[in-house]
PDB file of C-alpha atoms in Angstrom:
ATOM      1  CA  UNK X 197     -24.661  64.714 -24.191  1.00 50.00           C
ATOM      2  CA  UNK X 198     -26.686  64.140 -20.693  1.00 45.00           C
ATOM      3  CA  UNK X 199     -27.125  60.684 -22.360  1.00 48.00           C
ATOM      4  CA  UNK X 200     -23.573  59.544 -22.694  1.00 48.00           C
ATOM      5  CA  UNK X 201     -23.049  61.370 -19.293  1.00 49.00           C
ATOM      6  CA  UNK X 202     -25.364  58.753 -17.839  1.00 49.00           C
ATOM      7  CA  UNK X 203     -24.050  55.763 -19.788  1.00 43.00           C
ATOM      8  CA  UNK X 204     -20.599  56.262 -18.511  1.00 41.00           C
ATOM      9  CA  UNK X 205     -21.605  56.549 -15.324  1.00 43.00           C
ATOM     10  CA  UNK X 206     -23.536  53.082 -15.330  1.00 46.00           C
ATOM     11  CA  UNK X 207     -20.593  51.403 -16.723  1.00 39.00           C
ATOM     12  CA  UNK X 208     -18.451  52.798 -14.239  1.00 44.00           C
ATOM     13  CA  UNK X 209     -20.816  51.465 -11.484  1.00 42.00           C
ATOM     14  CA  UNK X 210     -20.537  48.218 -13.245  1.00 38.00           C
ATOM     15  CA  UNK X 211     -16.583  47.953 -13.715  1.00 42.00           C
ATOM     16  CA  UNK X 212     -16.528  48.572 -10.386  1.00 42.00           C
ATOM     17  CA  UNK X 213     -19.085  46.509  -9.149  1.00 42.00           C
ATOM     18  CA  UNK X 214     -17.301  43.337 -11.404  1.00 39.00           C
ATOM     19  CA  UNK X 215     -14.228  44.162  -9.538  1.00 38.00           C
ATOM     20  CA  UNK X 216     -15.313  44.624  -6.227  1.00 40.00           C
ATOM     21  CA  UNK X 217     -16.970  41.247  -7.265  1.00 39.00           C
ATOM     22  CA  UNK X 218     -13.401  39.665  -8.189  1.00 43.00           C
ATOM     23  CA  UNK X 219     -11.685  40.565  -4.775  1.00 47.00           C
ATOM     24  CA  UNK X 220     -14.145  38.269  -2.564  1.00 48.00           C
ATOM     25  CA  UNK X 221     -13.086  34.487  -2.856  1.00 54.00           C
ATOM     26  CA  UNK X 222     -16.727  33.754  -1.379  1.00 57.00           C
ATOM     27  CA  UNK X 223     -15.174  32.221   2.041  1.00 61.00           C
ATOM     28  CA  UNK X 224     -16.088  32.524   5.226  1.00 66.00           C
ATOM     29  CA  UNK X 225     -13.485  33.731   7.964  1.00 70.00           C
ATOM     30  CA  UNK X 226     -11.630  31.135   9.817  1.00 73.00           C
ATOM     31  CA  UNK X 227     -13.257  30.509  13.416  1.00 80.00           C
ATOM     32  CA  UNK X 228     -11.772  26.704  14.220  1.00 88.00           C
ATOM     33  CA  UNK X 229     -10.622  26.965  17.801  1.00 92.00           C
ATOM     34  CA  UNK X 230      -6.947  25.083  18.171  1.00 94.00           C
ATOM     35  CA  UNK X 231      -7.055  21.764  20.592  1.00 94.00           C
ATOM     36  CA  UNK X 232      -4.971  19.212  21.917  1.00 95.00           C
ATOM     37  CA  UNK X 233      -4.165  16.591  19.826  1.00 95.00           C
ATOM     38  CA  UNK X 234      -1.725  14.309  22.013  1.00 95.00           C
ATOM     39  CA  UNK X 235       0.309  14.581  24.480  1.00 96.00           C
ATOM     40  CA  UNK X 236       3.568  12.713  25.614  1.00 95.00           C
ATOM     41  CA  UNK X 237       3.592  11.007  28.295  1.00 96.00           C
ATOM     42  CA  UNK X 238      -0.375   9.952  27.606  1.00 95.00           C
ATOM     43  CA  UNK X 239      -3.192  10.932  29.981  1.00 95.00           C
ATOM     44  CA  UNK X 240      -2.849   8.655  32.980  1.00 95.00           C
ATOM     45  CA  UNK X 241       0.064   7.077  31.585  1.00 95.00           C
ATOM     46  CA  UNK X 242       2.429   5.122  34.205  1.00 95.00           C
ATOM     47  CA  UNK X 243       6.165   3.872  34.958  1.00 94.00           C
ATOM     48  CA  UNK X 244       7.326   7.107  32.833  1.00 95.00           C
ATOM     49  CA  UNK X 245      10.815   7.514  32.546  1.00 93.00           C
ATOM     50  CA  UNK X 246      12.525  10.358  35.490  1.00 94.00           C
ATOM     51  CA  UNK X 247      14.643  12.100  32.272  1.00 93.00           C
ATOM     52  CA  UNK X 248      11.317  12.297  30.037  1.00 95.00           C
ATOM     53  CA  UNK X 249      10.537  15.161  27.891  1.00 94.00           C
ATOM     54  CA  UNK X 250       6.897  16.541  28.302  1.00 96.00           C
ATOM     55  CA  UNK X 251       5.159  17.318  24.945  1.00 95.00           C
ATOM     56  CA  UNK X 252       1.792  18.193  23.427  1.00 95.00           C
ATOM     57  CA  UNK X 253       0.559  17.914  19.885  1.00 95.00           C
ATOM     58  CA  UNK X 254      -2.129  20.814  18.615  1.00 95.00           C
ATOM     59  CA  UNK X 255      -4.217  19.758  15.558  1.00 94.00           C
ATOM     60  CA  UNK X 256      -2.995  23.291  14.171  1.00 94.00           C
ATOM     61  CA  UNK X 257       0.819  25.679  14.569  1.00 93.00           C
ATOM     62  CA  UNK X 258       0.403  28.000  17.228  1.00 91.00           C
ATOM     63  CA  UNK X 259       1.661  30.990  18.146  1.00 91.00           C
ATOM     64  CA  UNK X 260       4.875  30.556  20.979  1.00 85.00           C
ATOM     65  CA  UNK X 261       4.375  33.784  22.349  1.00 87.00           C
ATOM     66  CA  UNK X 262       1.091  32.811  24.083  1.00 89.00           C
ATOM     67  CA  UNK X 263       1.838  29.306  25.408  1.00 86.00           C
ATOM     68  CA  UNK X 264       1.897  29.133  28.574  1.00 88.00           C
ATOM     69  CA  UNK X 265       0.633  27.028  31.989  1.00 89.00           C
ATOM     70  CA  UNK X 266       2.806  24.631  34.584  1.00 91.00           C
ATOM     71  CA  UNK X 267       4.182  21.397  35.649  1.00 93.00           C
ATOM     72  CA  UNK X 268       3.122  20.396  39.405  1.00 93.00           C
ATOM     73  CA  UNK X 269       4.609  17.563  40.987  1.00 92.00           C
ATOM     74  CA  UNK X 270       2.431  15.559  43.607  1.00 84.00           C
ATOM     75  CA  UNK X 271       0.075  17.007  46.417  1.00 74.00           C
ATOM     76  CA  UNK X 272       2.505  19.306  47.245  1.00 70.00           C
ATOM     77  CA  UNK X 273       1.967  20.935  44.162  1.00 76.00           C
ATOM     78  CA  UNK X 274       5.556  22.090  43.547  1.00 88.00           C
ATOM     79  CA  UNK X 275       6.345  23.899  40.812  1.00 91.00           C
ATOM     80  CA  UNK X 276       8.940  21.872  38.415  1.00 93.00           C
ATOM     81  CA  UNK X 277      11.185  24.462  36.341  1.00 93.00           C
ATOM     82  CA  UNK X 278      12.627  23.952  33.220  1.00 93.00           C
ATOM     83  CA  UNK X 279      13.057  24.503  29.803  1.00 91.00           C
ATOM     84  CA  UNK X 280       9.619  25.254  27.025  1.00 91.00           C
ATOM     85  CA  UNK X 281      10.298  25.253  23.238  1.00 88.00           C
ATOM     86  CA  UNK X 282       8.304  24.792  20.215  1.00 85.00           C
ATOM     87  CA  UNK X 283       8.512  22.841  16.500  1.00 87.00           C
ATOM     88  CA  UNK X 284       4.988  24.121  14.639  1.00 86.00           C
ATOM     89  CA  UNK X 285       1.997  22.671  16.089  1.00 92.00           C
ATOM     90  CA  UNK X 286       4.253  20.894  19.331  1.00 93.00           C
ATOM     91  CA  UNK X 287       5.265  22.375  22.493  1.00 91.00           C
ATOM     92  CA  UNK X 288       7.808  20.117  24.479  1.00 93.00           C
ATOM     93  CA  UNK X 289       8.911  21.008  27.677  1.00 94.00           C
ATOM     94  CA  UNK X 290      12.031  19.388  29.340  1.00 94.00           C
ATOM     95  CA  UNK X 291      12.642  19.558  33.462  1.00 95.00           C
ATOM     96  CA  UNK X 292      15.806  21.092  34.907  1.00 94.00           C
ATOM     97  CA  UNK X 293      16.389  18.098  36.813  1.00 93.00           C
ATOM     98  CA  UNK X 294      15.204  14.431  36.956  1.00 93.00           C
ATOM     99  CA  UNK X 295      11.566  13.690  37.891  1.00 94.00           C
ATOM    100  CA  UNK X 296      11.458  11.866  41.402  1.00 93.00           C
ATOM    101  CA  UNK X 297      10.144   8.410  41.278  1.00 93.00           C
ATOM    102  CA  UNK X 298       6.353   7.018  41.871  1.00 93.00           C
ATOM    103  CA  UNK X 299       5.188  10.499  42.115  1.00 94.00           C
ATOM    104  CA  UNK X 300       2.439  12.049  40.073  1.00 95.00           C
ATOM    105  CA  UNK X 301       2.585  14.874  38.185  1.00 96.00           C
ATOM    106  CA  UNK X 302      -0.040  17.499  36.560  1.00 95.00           C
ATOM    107  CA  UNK X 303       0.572  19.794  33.572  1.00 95.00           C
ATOM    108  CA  UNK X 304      -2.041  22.473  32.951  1.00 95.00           C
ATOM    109  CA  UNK X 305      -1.999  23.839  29.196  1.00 94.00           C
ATOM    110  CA  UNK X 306      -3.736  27.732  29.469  1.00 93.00           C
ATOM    111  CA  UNK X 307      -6.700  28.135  27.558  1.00 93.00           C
ATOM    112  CA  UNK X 308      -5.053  31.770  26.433  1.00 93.00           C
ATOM    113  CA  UNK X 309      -2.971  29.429  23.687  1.00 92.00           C
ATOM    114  CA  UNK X 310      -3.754  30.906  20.763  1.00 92.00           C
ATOM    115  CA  UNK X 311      -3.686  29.789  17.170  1.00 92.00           C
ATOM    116  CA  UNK X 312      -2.080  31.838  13.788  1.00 92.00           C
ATOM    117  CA  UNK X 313      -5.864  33.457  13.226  1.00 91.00           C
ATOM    118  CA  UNK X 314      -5.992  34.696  17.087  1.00 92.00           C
ATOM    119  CA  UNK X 315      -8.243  32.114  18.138  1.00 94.00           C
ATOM    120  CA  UNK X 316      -7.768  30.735  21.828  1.00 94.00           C
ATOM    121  CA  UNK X 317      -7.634  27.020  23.003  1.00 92.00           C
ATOM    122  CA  UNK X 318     -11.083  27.656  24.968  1.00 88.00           C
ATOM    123  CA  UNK X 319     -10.537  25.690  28.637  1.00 94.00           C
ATOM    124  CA  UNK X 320      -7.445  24.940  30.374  1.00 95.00           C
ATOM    125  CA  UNK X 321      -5.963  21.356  28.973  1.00 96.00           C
ATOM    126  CA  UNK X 322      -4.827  19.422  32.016  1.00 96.00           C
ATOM    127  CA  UNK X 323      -3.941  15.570  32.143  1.00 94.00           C
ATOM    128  CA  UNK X 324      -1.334  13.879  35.019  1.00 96.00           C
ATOM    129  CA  UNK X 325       1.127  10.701  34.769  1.00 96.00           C
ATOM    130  CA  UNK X 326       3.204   8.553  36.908  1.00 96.00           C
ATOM    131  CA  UNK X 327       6.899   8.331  36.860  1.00 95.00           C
ATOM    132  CA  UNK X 328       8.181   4.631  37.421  1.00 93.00           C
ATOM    133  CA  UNK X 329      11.146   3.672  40.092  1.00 88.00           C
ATOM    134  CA  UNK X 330      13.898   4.574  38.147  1.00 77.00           C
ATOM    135  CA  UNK X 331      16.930   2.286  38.279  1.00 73.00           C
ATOM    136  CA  UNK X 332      18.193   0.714  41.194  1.00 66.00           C
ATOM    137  CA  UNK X 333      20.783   2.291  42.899  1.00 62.00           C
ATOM    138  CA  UNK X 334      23.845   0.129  43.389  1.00 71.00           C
ATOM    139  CA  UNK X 335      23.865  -1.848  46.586  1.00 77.00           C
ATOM    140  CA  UNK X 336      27.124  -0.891  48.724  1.00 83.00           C
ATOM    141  CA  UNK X 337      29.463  -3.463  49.453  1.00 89.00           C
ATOM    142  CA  UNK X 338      32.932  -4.471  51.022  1.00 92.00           C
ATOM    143  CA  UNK X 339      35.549  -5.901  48.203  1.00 92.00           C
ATOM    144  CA  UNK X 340      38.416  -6.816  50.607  1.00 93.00           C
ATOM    145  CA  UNK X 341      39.991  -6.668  53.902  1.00 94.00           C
ATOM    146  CA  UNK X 342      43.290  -6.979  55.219  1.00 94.00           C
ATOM    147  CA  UNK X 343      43.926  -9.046  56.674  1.00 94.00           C
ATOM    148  CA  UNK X 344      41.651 -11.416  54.884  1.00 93.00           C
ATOM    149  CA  UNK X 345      38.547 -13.142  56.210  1.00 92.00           C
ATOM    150  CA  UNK X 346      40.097 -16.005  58.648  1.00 92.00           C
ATOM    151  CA  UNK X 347      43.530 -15.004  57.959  1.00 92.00           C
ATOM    152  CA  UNK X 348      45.942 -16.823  60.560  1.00 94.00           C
ATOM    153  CA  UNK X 349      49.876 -15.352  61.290  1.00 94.00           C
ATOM    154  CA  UNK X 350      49.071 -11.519  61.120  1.00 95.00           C
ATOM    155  CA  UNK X 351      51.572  -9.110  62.458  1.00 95.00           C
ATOM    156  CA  UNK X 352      50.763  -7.212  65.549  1.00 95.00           C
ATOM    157  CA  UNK X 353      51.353  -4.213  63.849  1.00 95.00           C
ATOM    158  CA  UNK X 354      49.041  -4.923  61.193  1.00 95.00           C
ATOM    159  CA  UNK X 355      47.256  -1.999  60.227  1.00 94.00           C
ATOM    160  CA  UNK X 356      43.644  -3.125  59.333  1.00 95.00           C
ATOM    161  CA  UNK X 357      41.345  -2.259  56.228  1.00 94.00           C
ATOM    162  CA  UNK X 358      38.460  -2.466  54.600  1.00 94.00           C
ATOM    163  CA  UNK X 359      38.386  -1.691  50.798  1.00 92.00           C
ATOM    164  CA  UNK X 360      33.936  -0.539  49.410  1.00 91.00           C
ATOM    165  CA  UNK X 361      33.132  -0.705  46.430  1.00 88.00           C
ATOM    166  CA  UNK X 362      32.113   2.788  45.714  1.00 87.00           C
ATOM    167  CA  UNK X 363      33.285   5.942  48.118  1.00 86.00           C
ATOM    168  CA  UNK X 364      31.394   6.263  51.403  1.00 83.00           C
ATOM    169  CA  UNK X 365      29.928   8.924  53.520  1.00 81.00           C
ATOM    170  CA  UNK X 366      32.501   8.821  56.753  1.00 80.00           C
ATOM    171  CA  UNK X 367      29.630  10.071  58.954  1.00 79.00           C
ATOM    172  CA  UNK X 368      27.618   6.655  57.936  1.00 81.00           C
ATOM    173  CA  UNK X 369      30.246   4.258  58.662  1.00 81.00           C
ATOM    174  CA  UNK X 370      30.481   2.947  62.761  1.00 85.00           C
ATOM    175  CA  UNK X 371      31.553  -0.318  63.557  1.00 88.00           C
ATOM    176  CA  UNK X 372      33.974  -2.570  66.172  1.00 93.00           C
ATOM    177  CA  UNK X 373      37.144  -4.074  66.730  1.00 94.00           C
ATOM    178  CA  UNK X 374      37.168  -6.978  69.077  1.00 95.00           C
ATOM    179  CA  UNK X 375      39.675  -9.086  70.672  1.00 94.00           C
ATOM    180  CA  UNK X 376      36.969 -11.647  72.389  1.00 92.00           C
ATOM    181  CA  UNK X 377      34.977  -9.091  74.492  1.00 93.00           C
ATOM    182  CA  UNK X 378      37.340  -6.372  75.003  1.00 94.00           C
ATOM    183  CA  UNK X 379      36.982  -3.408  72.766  1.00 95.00           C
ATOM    184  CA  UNK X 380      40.286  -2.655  70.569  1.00 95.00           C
ATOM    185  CA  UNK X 381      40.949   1.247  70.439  1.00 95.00           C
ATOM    186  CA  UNK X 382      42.175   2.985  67.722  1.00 94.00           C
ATOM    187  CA  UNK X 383      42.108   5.380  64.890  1.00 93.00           C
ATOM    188  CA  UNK X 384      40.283   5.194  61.912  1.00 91.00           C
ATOM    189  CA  UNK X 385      41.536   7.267  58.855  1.00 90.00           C
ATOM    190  CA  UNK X 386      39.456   7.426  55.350  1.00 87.00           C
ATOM    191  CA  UNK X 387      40.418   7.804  51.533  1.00 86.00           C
ATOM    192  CA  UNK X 388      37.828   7.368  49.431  1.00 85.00           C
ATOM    193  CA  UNK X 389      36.918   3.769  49.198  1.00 89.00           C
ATOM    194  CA  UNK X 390      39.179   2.792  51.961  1.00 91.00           C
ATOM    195  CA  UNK X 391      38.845   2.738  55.548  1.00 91.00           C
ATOM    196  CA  UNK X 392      41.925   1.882  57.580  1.00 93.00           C
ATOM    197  CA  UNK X 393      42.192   1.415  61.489  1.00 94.00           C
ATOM    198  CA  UNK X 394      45.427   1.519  63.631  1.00 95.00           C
ATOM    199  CA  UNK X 395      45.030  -0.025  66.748  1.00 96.00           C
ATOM    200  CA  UNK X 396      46.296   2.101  69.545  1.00 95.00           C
ATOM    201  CA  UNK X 397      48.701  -0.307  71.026  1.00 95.00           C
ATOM    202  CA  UNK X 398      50.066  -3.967  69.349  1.00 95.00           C
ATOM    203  CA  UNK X 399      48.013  -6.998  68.529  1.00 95.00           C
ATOM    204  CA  UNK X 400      48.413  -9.368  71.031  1.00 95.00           C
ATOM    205  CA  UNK X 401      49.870 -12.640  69.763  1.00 95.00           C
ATOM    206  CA  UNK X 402      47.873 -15.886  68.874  1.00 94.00           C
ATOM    207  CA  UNK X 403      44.529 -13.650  69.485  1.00 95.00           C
ATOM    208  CA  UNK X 404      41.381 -14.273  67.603  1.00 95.00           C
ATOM    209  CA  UNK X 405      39.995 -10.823  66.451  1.00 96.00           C
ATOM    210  CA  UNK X 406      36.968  -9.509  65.223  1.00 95.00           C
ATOM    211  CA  UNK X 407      36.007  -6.997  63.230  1.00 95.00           C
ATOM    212  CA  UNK X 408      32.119  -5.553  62.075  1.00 93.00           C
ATOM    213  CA  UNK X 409      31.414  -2.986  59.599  1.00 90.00           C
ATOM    214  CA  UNK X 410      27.662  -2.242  60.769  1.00 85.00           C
ATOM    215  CA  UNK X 411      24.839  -2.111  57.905  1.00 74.00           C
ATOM    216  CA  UNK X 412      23.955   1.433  58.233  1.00 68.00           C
ATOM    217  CA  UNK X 413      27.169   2.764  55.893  1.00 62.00           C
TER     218      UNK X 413
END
């Protein structure tokens, strides 16, 4: 009896020692630390466009909650705000507002990033590009006047005019109404594109006049 006691015992010891044996797949624990794989723009990258996204690539998904670090615009180091979202192993980040031409700008990735098996990025990631000009803004110009250029015969009531070809700041726009060297008085009255000037009194007849817009509208 103490016998079969004993031999059930041993082959309990081994059942369980074959199953215990079963549960272990033999590998070791996952350790690999996540790291940048990319970014977007590039590292030192230059003439990047003012509505570009900001992205990096990880060489593994990572977990959103714990992604964090900043966008610093030139020596100033202002913050830039916007908007952070995610897409697996890629965290893009898009500005609230246009980046400012030729001006540098640093993003800092925190080394608390953390991977799916809790395993940090290790250092800060930090790299910096260069935005480009950015288009040209439209050169302000005059599209008409009235009277025209050189026109002869003009009343001497004749209101006079000058027609832009986008809307100007009224605060901007000084300039002169001569009749030889005698300054014509008036009132000048805006609407949107349009400036118009009433002289205070009649033109006098078979008068040259002159009139300059100066360049700082």
């Amino acid at each position: 009896m103490l016998k079969s006691k004993s031999l059930l015992v041993s082959l309990m010891a081994l059942v369980m020692v074959i199953f215990a044996a079963g549960c272990s797949d033999g590998s070791a624990p996952d350790t690999t630390q996540p790291s940048v794989v990319s970014t977007i723009p590039a590292a030192g990258e230059g003439g990047v466009a003012l509505n570009q996204i900001l992205s990096v690539v990880f060489s593994e998904n990572i977990v959103q909650g714990t992604l964090s670090g900043s966008v610093m615009r030139g020596s100033t180091v202002t913050v830039v705000e916007g908007l952070t979202y995610f897409d697996g192993n890629v965290g893009s980040f898009q500005p609230r507002s246009e980046l400012l031409p030729n001006t540098v700008y640093t993003i800092t990735v925190s080394s608390d990033c953390k991977n799916l098996n809790g395993h940090t990025l290790g250092a800060d990631y930090i790299w910096s590009f260069t935005t480009g000009a950015g288009p040209d803004a439209p050169l302000l110009s005059v599209v008409s006047t009235i009277p025209a250029a050189s026109e002869q015969g003009v009343a001497l009531d004749q209101i006079l005019s000058v027609v832009f070809s986008e809307n100007i700041d009224q605060g901007t726009l000084t300039g002169s109404v001569m009749q030889g060297s005698t300054v014509v008085e008036g009132l000048a009255s805006f609407d949107g594109k349009v400036m118009s000037f009433q002289p205070r009194s009649v033109l006098l007849p078979d008068s040259v006049y002159t009139v300059t817009i100066n360049g700082g509208v």
